[in-house]
Amino acid sequence: MGGLFGIVSQTDCVADLYYGTDYHSHLGTKRGGMAVRNAHVFHRAIHNIENSYFRTKFEAELASFHGRQGIGVISDTDPQPLIIGSHLGTFGIVTVGRINNLDELVDQAFARKGNFSGTSDGIANPTEMVAKLICQQDSFEAGIEAAQEAIRGSCSLILLTEKGIYAARDRLGRTPLVVGRRPGAFAVTSESSAFPNLGFGVDYFLGPGEILRLTADGYEQRCAPGPRMQICSFLWVYYGYPASEYEGINVEEVRYRCGAALARRDDVQADFVAGIPDSGIGHALGYAGERKLPYRRPFVKYTPTWPRSFMPQNQEMRDLVARMKLIPVRRLIEGRRLLFCDDSIVRGTQLRENVQVLFDCGACQVHMRLACPTLIFPCEFLNFSSSRSTLDLAGRKIIKKLEGAEDRNLDDYARAGSAKNLEMIEHIREQLHLSSLIYQRLDDLVAAIGLPREQLCTHCWDGSSYF
Amino acid sequence: MGGLFGIVSQTDCVADLYYGTDYHSHLGTKRGGMAVRNAHVFHRAIHNIENSYFRTKFEAELASFHGRQGIGVISDTDPQPLIIGSHLGTFGIVTVGRINNLDELVDQAFARKGNFSGTSDGIANPTEMVAKLICQQDSFEAGIEAAQEAIRGSCSLILLTEKGIYAARDRLGRTPLVVGRRPGAFAVTSESSAFPNLGFGVDYFLGPGEILRLTADGYEQRCAPGPRMQICSFLWVYYGYPASEYEGINVEEVRYRCGAALARRDDVQADFVAGIPDSGIGHALGYAGERKLPYRRPFVKYTPTWPRSFMPQNQEMRDLVARMKLIPVRRLIEGRRLLFCDDSIVRGTQLRENVQVLFDCGACQVHMRLACPTLIFPCEFLNFSSSRSTLDLAGRKIIKKLEGAEDRNLDDYARAGSAKNLEMIEHIREQLHLSSLIYQRLDDLVAAIGLPREQLCTHCWDGSSYF
Amino acid sequence: MGGLFGIVSQTDCVADLYYGTDYHSHLGTKRGGMAVRNAHVFHRAIHNIENSYFRTKFEAELASFHGRQGIGVISDTDPQPLIIGSHLGTFGIVTVGRINNLDELVDQAFARKGNFSGTSDGIANPTEMVAKLICQQDSFEAGIEAAQEAIRGSCSLILLTEKGIYAARDRLGRTPLVVGRRPGAFAVTSESSAFPNLGFGVDYFLGPGEILRLTADGYEQRCAPGPRMQICSFLWVYYGYPASEYEGINVEEVRYRCGAALARRDDVQADFVAGIPDSGIGHALGYAGERKLPYRRPFVKYTPTWPRSFMPQNQEMRDLVARMKLIPVRRLIEGRRLLFCDDSIVRGTQLRENVQVLFDCGACQVHMRLACPTLIFPCEFLNFSSSRSTLDLAGRKIIKKLEGAEDRNLDDYARAGSAKNLEMIEHIREQLHLSSLIYQRLDDLVAAIGLPREQLCTHCWDGSSYF
Amino acid sequence: MGGLFGIVSQTDCVADLYYGTDYHSHLGTKRGGMAVRNAHVFHRAIHNIENSYFRTKFEAELASFHGRQGIGVISDTDPQPLIIGSHLGTFGIVTVGRINNLDELVDQAFARKGNFSGTSDGIANPTEMVAKLICQQDSFEAGIEAAQEAIRGSCSLILLTEKGIYAARDRLGRTPLVVGRRPGAFAVTSESSAFPNLGFGVDYFLGPGEILRLTADGYEQRCAPGPRMQICSFLWVYYGYPASEYEGINVEEVRYRCGAALARRDDVQADFVAGIPDSGIGHALGYAGERKLPYRRPFVKYTPTWPRSFMPQNQEMRDLVARMKLIPVRRLIEGRRLLFCDDSIVRGTQLRENVQVLFDCGACQVHMRLACPTLIFPCEFLNFSSSRSTLDLAGRKIIKKLEGAEDRNLDDYARAGSAKNLEMIEHIREQLHLSSLIYQRLDDLVAAIGLPREQLCTHCWDGSSYF
């Protein structure tokens, strides 16, 4: 995944850029970067954020940043922003997305005797590739359109140029961009949760493929949105921050509706409802509210120092870490029937350990409810974490076991309530030692989000790929 | 405040010490320290944790720690652990508490021509003072008892010696210590929430003034507990981690009961209940459950990078930071009647800003319920943050304004439901622009905790000081 | 300036690369970089060395470098090495030199719709420009030749490719490259002083424009040297390390001969001879030996912590620093007639301060002898420090004052012994408060080096520019 | 060893303290520390300088130091300065020296129930011991005198108190202290070479056991010097910086006289004279001058990055490092007869490697002349590096081999020109593969220094121990 933030202001924008970019930290764990432009000078810094926070890493050098325009990025992949010299002028660029045909585009560039300067491990930097595609044209607008045309996959981006900031959402709108406004400044962000504390109000949701140019005085459309959308449903289910909105629809509210939908189809007996922190909490509150059951916290996350997963060096420590974030509250667990909500099950290894801890603490029953259907098709459009390959998926493993082949009868397994679907879920339940296990139906999920199904990407559940 | 952790094991204890100490990070923001003992060698490190995490600071040098016995501390005051050379042998020491007669004790030491080596800013290090008092006697046990006798205030401590670890709770048991057991190891901790993920089960709650000696093979009482207890009530209300227990009573459950108690005396109309993160959440869940109202999250804390308050360098940034941790969710707030629970109001400045944000986002009403009575008497027994001086307290300011003197009729103001009490609360409500404001009654709080009132320190609400 | 080091070995080459590159630290103060190649993976790191040493900066990550081929650079300009993806394969590149027509070459690249990815401050990275020129051709050899043809100025370079290391000296041989050999490894270096402690013997001096390819098994000529050479004379006078050789001629020996040549034309009375550390020492030893005068050290450099100039942050400190490196030894100075040798006078400001200190310590007379003629023409071929602009030169300032114009009668002033030459020198002597001042004659300098005059660049003294 | 610096000024003294302390970096490699006093507040910092420079380590926090009085230390042993709270007031302390009866003094302190707070590895901090001894008395003066009386070994020290700075030289004056004066400030230093660049002139050499108190207005004697002196001769031979003076006698001049004395008793044929950098250079210049032989530099030290020995982590690198500092200049060595001067031979391992390099580079003969006699008795008075234990000494090893016992006939071996003395030297010569080897005679060394023999400690050569 990853997230973008850009700002143009009538006054210095560095503090806003710093905090605004930091508010995307939940979207990536690898690198953070910022660039500002001041007269004709660009100042840029990139840091590894695998072992420390974005803000911690940039704090020391913040005083050396000055400027009224800036872009920032949290990246799970390549180092960004890049500062590019070109016939279009010098510009900065940040991107988020995934280029499935990168090798092919690189070969085309080589055929033109183009070269890549930020190459490492023999692999071209995708953001440099995007920049190169843009520079092949005679304007930023034409360049971005040509890049969107050439890229198979998805790429939303922000450019920092002497004419202002260009914000461009990917062709099918898989990853959103939102414009915010406050007196004297405009900003564009992946997550609108970055706005309220910086004084910005949500002003405009970019459409699929749309290009805007922002200056301190306003913004104008440079390319109209396309007719078709495939926004990632998982943004609401898992990725997005609860305070964010996409297409005008708030994440936290969707999660309440997801939980409520699960509750309406459920009558299991439970002493209380709980969420697996953090992403299961919203779903669980919705469930508890609907069924008028108490909401309790049998797992408390130790946020003072385990806010997100920094990676310790050796494996022995790493195993220890896996157990450390969530602290069980034995007094709440012992002798109780617990119902947990979570967003989804990917591999299930972590969840299995959590369930074991609950039974070790004396739980009578542990029921699990998931906010979305079983994951069956790996994402081909965004940079999910590398572990999300096909056979990592708990559902897919079961299918292989049952069918003796990796990809037989997938549609049957995906259809809620079918015999194969129920068999697959029963196998997953057993593996996780759960008392019961229910997944959300896809139509309930689509209804909870509230957009027409054809505007949502639901590929990971039903393998669909409309466009 | 601050927190302690000690461990003795049949195998190397460093990883446990590291994680166990880290789990006290919510109790202090200034310094962290660890010491291990290996044969006759002590290895010790102390780091400033104002700008980074305990674990981050110690990670690099963890490989240089080796040993089967260790002590750790999160300290809001002096640098610890100290390694002391003495006629009792070399030993390590960590303490938590407050020494009100430090100057007097220092003068007595000077009269004996004793000197302090860790002095800075002209002020003796309290932990060094405690060590010095211990070294005046002929055994660790006699030394600790003499120190407890001499100290006015409170001091729980752990010693790392060649005979094992000594754990000693303060004379009136204001700050707890709990022993944990697992095969091959014993540990002692301020917060029992440090235990479950390290595989320890709660084994024993030390009594007031009790001294234990722990070795890898077991522990034995070296000084019996005293007859009187004054454990800090605020541990359950605010300080403690939800997964912790003191005197066998779990924090999270007390908070549910606090919220429920507030709810039983309340019938205000509200669309939903919410907690001010993090400490108000438990109280709010209890309230919501009791009144069967939905629990919602109109404020989400940005835990990925704002887990606790690191202090930025300049004031301009610092003001910005004050607003940054909590992100309002406008869709949940707009047009709604909100009921918030929080643990307490100290100065009220932060809460006033929060309330303002809620009304800015379109809230119709904002009601506030506090889990404890109005704070009127500053703590004299523990190291509350320095800002908690008398006139910082919101209640006390009002009293001064109404009475024209700082300390007139304090008992009247403290008595729940008295005219003066209600007048004081009404003034606070006005200042914070709240729609309504209700504080917990002290008897309800005592009942929610569940200990006899005479065993609880309730000084900050009623000025009592039993012993 | 700057310096290069490359190595190919049958075993891991990282330690050699690390130390070999470090031995070029006297040639630059801005950035250091290293890259190694291992199978198809490149590992690269670049650090700022303005505030710490090359070795100190790279030490922590040395363990992450592995490979049998590597290149390193000390750079006074752009960040290097670059790792370039291209139709020629992925390769690393380091360069040293100066591209006078960079803007023109950039414009040509823009016209081809090429872009620069490492741009900062709106200025293209010269090394990226060189890489781009190479990538326009169909082989590394053709690419390097085309680049040498296109560049006005000077560029020696090393490429790290899957076919081995390419070493290419600039077209007129201004900056040397030397090949070293030891069992199982070959290396190429700017300074042969990097060789003896790594076990390499000098094997081959590249000619002007020559291109070699080195593998662990040997090296072969890929482009023959050109007929004309203009190697920088200042390498022997000032830049080079005493243990280095260029064209088979050792630096320290040239300096002894320079000093001896000055001595043979001098009969001033002096109590002893001394050198301004470090670069004046060799010249002074030659002078003292020739005149059988004692050599003494009235200035001692505090090498334990002032080995080279790290730049403190504020100006007040910076002024202090200017005085700190050299400690005067009053007992040697008081009442004595001192004769100092130094390499040259650029601005003269530092020297003037040094002379003042000597007189403050009681010197009777201070005579100065310079190893080369008066600097009159700024270097157009190498990256001298930016301060060496025309009017910074002490001689040029005097000329402007005497002539009322910057560039009148320069040849007259340059001619040793002419009336104008002597008048200029007398003015410089006065400004520096020297008792006497004598510059080396150019023919004496050329003889001391020992190469035919037409093979030496003597531009800074006589304005010549043969090719 | 180690070095001290203290300053009192009418204006802020931080920059002077910083640079003044740094100028003692050649005296220690382990820790550096500074403390300043401002009104009643002390600010103190201590850093490990094993891997970086004193200035580099303190630079970042320099801005947090403010004050008109300060003390600094380069320490090879314990962390300093300490800030001590005591009945005499709060004070800072730095020491240099060696306490041979530390265990005994610690036991006495334990008997008084005193404790040590800075203990690590079970060993009391010697500086804390000195502070404790001082605090047993009723004034700083009485305390220092009592400490000097109690300590067996040597201890010079500086105290930072509210009454000014106390400077106290050890009882027998083994380690010197010098007072410097400039308008508005006084300073005291171990090495007077710290003075000229800070604007101080040498004002007063403290006598043995003398105590001074310095304020910004002047200084006064608080305890008169004792009648007997045993200043370390090795200060002039090796430890001291060339620009320093002790007892009014300059180090560099003593070295010239040492070399000249060697030359007067020598007639070996040599092409030129050279010094082993850095400490052999002064001796070699004296030798070359006396015999009218050229002085040359066949070894050049790579000072840009090898100014002093930082310790790399693994042994493989460490072995490499041993060879790296000195670069041989083959053109000067090949076919020549070389005569080298050095200060002394301790273990001889490094020198043996150097000699091997010279022969590898084609030297015909390598003659070695040492500035002092053979080291036979390990130092008992100062903290020489730990490797200087008895059997590390090259001479002592030979004696053991020849005599079959460690300490038989030592006086015979020590007597210059005796049969045993010559036999020992011949064995050392053989081991080092030297063409010839001559040590200085002790009477020549004493004459070169210029003090009466009974005022010099010559223990390491003759085992004498006058007092």
Short mmCIF file of C-alpha atoms in Angstrom, two decimals, chain D residues 115-348:
data_model
loop_
_atom_site.label_atom_id
_atom_site.label_comp_id
_atom_site.label_asym_id
_atom_site.label_seq_id
_atom_site.Cartn_x
_atom_site.Cartn_y
_atom_site.Cartn_z
CA ASN D 115 28.91 3.73 49.82
CA PHE D 116 29.93 4.24 46.20
CA SER D 117 27.26 5.14 43.68
CA GLY D 118 29.21 4.94 40.45
CA THR D 119 30.46 1.42 40.96
CA SER D 120 30.50 -0.89 37.97
CA ASP D 121 31.95 -4.36 37.49
CA GLY D 122 32.30 -4.43 41.26
CA ILE D 123 35.10 -1.86 41.19
CA ALA D 124 34.84 1.53 42.84
CA ASN D 125 35.45 4.58 40.70
CA PRO D 126 38.80 6.10 41.78
CA THR D 127 37.56 9.65 41.28
CA GLU D 128 34.58 8.95 43.54
CA MET D 129 37.07 7.63 46.11
CA VAL D 130 39.06 10.88 45.95
CA ALA D 131 35.86 12.89 46.33
CA LYS D 132 34.89 10.80 49.32
CA LEU D 133 38.26 11.41 50.97
CA ILE D 134 37.86 15.15 50.41
CA CYS D 135 34.37 15.13 51.89
CA GLN D 136 35.67 13.59 55.11
CA GLN D 137 37.28 16.92 55.99
CA ASP D 138 35.97 20.37 56.81
CA SER D 139 37.29 22.31 53.86
CA PHE D 140 38.32 21.60 50.30
CA GLU D 141 41.92 22.41 51.21
CA ALA D 142 42.01 20.05 54.17
CA GLY D 143 40.16 17.45 52.11
CA ILE D 144 42.64 17.55 49.25
CA GLU D 145 45.59 17.38 51.62
CA ALA D 146 44.07 14.42 53.43
CA ALA D 147 43.40 12.70 50.11
CA GLN D 148 46.99 13.24 48.93
CA GLU D 149 48.18 11.84 52.23
CA ALA D 150 45.95 8.77 51.97
CA ILE D 151 46.61 7.91 48.34
CA ARG D 152 49.54 5.70 47.45
CA GLY D 153 50.32 6.38 43.83
CA SER D 154 49.54 9.75 42.29
CA CYS D 155 46.57 12.06 41.90
CA SER D 156 46.38 15.51 40.36
CA LEU D 157 42.92 17.00 40.35
CA ILE D 158 40.71 20.00 39.65
CA LEU D 159 37.56 20.86 41.62
CA LEU D 160 34.73 23.05 40.36
CA THR D 161 33.16 24.73 43.39
CA GLU D 162 31.09 27.76 44.21
CA LYS D 163 34.24 29.40 45.56
CA GLY D 164 36.10 28.94 42.27
CA ILE D 165 38.30 26.23 40.84
CA TYR D 166 40.76 24.31 43.01
CA ALA D 167 43.79 22.92 41.22
CA ALA D 168 45.96 20.43 43.09
CA ARG D 169 49.07 18.69 41.78
CA ASP D 170 49.90 15.24 43.11
CA ARG D 171 52.14 15.03 46.16
CA LEU D 172 55.35 14.27 44.29
CA GLY D 173 54.49 16.21 41.18
CA ARG D 174 54.49 13.22 38.85
CA THR D 175 51.76 14.75 36.66
CA PRO D 176 52.10 18.49 36.12
CA LEU D 177 49.53 21.29 36.23
CA VAL D 178 50.13 24.69 34.70
CA VAL D 179 48.24 27.94 35.20
CA GLY D 180 47.55 30.20 32.23
CA ARG D 181 46.38 33.79 32.21
CA ARG D 182 44.64 36.05 29.73
CA PRO D 183 42.61 39.20 30.26
CA GLY D 184 39.49 38.26 32.21
CA ALA D 185 40.25 34.58 32.60
CA PHE D 186 42.51 32.01 34.23
CA ALA D 187 42.93 28.40 33.25
CA VAL D 188 44.77 25.37 34.53
CA THR D 189 45.89 22.52 32.31
CA SER D 190 47.90 19.32 32.15
CA GLU D 191 49.38 20.31 28.81
CA SER D 192 50.42 23.92 28.25
CA SER D 193 50.02 23.29 24.50
CA ALA D 194 46.33 23.90 25.16
CA PHE D 195 47.05 27.55 25.93
CA PRO D 196 48.45 29.52 22.95
CA ASN D 197 45.45 29.09 20.62
CA LEU D 198 43.04 30.05 23.40
CA GLY D 199 44.98 33.21 24.07
CA PHE D 200 46.46 32.12 27.38
CA GLY D 201 50.08 32.67 28.34
CA VAL D 202 51.84 30.31 30.76
CA ASP D 203 51.76 32.01 34.13
CA TYR D 204 52.71 29.50 36.80
CA PHE D 205 53.84 25.90 37.16
CA LEU D 206 52.33 24.28 40.26
CA GLY D 207 54.82 22.59 42.55
CA PRO D 208 54.42 19.07 43.96
CA GLY D 209 51.41 18.86 46.26
CA GLU D 210 50.60 22.53 45.77
CA ILE D 211 46.97 23.66 45.87
CA LEU D 212 45.70 26.82 44.16
CA ARG D 213 42.26 28.38 44.05
CA LEU D 214 41.42 30.23 40.85
CA THR D 215 38.67 32.75 40.27
CA ALA D 216 38.07 35.07 37.35
CA ASP D 217 40.00 37.73 39.27
CA GLY D 218 43.15 35.77 40.01
CA TYR D 219 44.51 32.83 41.90
CA GLU D 220 45.96 32.24 45.32
CA GLN D 221 48.02 29.54 46.94
CA ARG D 222 46.00 27.44 49.41
CA CYS D 223 48.71 24.92 50.16
CA ALA D 224 52.42 25.39 49.54
CA PRO D 225 54.36 22.90 47.41
CA GLY D 226 56.27 20.09 49.11
CA PRO D 227 60.06 19.85 49.09
CA ARG D 228 60.42 16.77 46.94
CA MET D 229 59.59 16.12 43.28
CA GLN D 230 59.46 13.02 41.08
CA ILE D 231 58.08 14.32 37.80
CA CYS D 232 57.66 11.63 35.16
CA SER D 233 60.56 11.74 32.66
CA PHE D 234 58.42 9.98 30.10
CA LEU D 235 56.35 13.13 29.66
CA TRP D 236 59.18 14.64 27.66
CA VAL D 237 60.24 11.41 25.98
CA TYR D 238 56.83 10.26 24.78
CA TYR D 239 53.59 11.43 26.40
CA GLY D 240 53.73 15.19 26.09
CA TYR D 241 52.70 17.21 23.09
CA PRO D 242 55.68 18.87 21.39
CA ALA D 243 54.35 22.37 22.11
CA SER D 244 54.00 21.69 25.87
CA GLU D 245 56.27 22.73 28.72
CA TYR D 246 56.65 21.25 32.18
CA GLU D 247 58.78 23.01 34.80
CA GLY D 248 59.49 25.55 32.05
CA ILE D 249 61.12 22.96 29.80
CA ASN D 250 59.68 22.46 26.31
CA VAL D 251 59.01 18.95 25.04
CA GLU D 252 60.14 19.45 21.44
CA GLU D 253 63.45 20.96 22.56
CA VAL D 254 64.11 18.06 24.93
CA ARG D 255 63.51 15.70 22.01
CA TYR D 256 65.97 17.58 19.81
CA ARG D 257 68.51 17.30 22.64
CA CYS D 258 67.76 13.59 23.08
CA GLY D 259 68.41 12.98 19.38
CA ALA D 260 71.55 15.11 19.45
CA ALA D 261 72.87 13.18 22.45
CA LEU D 262 72.33 9.90 20.63
CA ALA D 263 74.07 11.32 17.55
CA ARG D 264 77.13 12.45 19.49
CA ARG D 265 77.82 8.86 20.55
CA ASP D 266 77.11 7.36 17.11
CA ASP D 267 79.00 7.09 13.83
CA VAL D 268 77.02 4.51 11.90
CA GLN D 269 76.84 5.13 8.14
CA ALA D 270 73.34 6.01 6.96
CA ASP D 271 71.84 7.68 3.89
CA PHE D 272 69.39 9.63 5.96
CA VAL D 273 67.64 9.89 9.31
CA ALA D 274 63.92 9.34 9.90
CA GLY D 275 61.52 9.25 12.83
CA ILE D 276 58.77 6.73 13.55
CA PRO D 277 55.69 9.00 13.45
CA ASP D 278 54.66 10.77 15.54
CA SER D 279 56.70 10.47 18.68
CA GLY D 280 60.03 9.66 17.04
CA ILE D 281 60.11 12.75 14.83
CA GLY D 282 61.48 15.25 17.34
CA HIS D 283 64.22 12.87 18.40
CA ALA D 284 65.12 12.18 14.78
CA LEU D 285 65.29 15.86 13.86
CA GLY D 286 67.71 16.38 16.75
CA TYR D 287 69.83 13.47 15.60
CA ALA D 288 69.88 14.53 11.95
CA GLY D 289 70.79 18.10 12.88
CA GLU D 290 73.69 17.03 15.07
CA ARG D 291 75.18 14.69 12.48
CA LYS D 292 74.33 16.91 9.50
CA LEU D 293 72.53 14.05 7.86
CA PRO D 294 69.42 14.61 5.74
CA TYR D 295 66.07 14.05 7.42
CA ARG D 296 63.62 12.10 5.25
CA ARG D 297 60.11 10.61 5.57
CA PRO D 298 60.14 6.98 4.36
CA PHE D 299 56.97 6.42 6.41
CA VAL D 300 54.15 8.95 6.05
CA LYS D 301 51.29 8.77 8.51
CA TYR D 302 47.86 9.00 6.88
CA THR D 303 46.64 11.72 9.25
CA PRO D 304 43.51 12.66 7.25
CA THR D 305 41.72 9.65 8.71
CA TRP D 306 44.19 7.80 10.96
CA PRO D 307 44.90 10.51 13.50
CA ARG D 308 44.65 8.10 16.39
CA SER D 309 43.57 4.54 16.87
CA PHE D 310 39.84 3.97 16.98
CA MET D 311 39.19 0.32 17.58
CA PRO D 312 37.34 -1.63 14.87
CA GLN D 313 35.02 -4.39 16.02
CA ASN D 314 36.41 -7.65 14.76
CA GLN D 315 39.89 -9.10 14.97
CA GLU D 316 40.36 -9.57 11.23
CA MET D 317 39.85 -5.84 10.72
CA ARG D 318 42.02 -5.06 13.75
CA ASP D 319 44.96 -6.90 12.26
CA LEU D 320 44.47 -5.03 9.05
CA VAL D 321 44.40 -1.74 10.94
CA ALA D 322 47.77 -2.39 12.52
CA ARG D 323 49.34 -2.00 9.10
CA MET D 324 47.29 0.89 7.84
CA LYS D 325 48.38 4.08 9.56
CA LEU D 326 51.90 4.34 8.19
CA ILE D 327 52.38 4.32 4.43
CA PRO D 328 55.87 3.42 3.23
CA VAL D 329 57.42 5.47 0.41
CA ARG D 330 59.24 2.83 -1.58
CA ARG D 331 61.23 5.29 -3.70
CA LEU D 332 62.88 6.61 -0.55
CA ILE D 333 63.54 3.19 0.96
CA GLU D 334 64.77 1.03 -1.88
CA GLY D 335 68.51 0.47 -1.75
CA ARG D 336 69.07 2.84 1.16
CA ARG D 337 70.67 2.61 4.60
CA LEU D 338 68.07 4.03 6.99
CA LEU D 339 68.57 5.30 10.51
CA PHE D 340 65.37 5.62 12.53
CA CYS D 341 64.79 7.29 15.88
CA ASP D 342 61.93 6.42 18.19
CA ASP D 343 61.03 7.27 21.77
CA SER D 344 61.24 3.78 23.25
CA ILE D 345 60.48 0.11 22.71
CA VAL D 346 57.68 -1.33 24.82
CA ARG D 347 56.67 -4.70 23.43
CA GLY D 348 58.38 -4.23 20.10
#
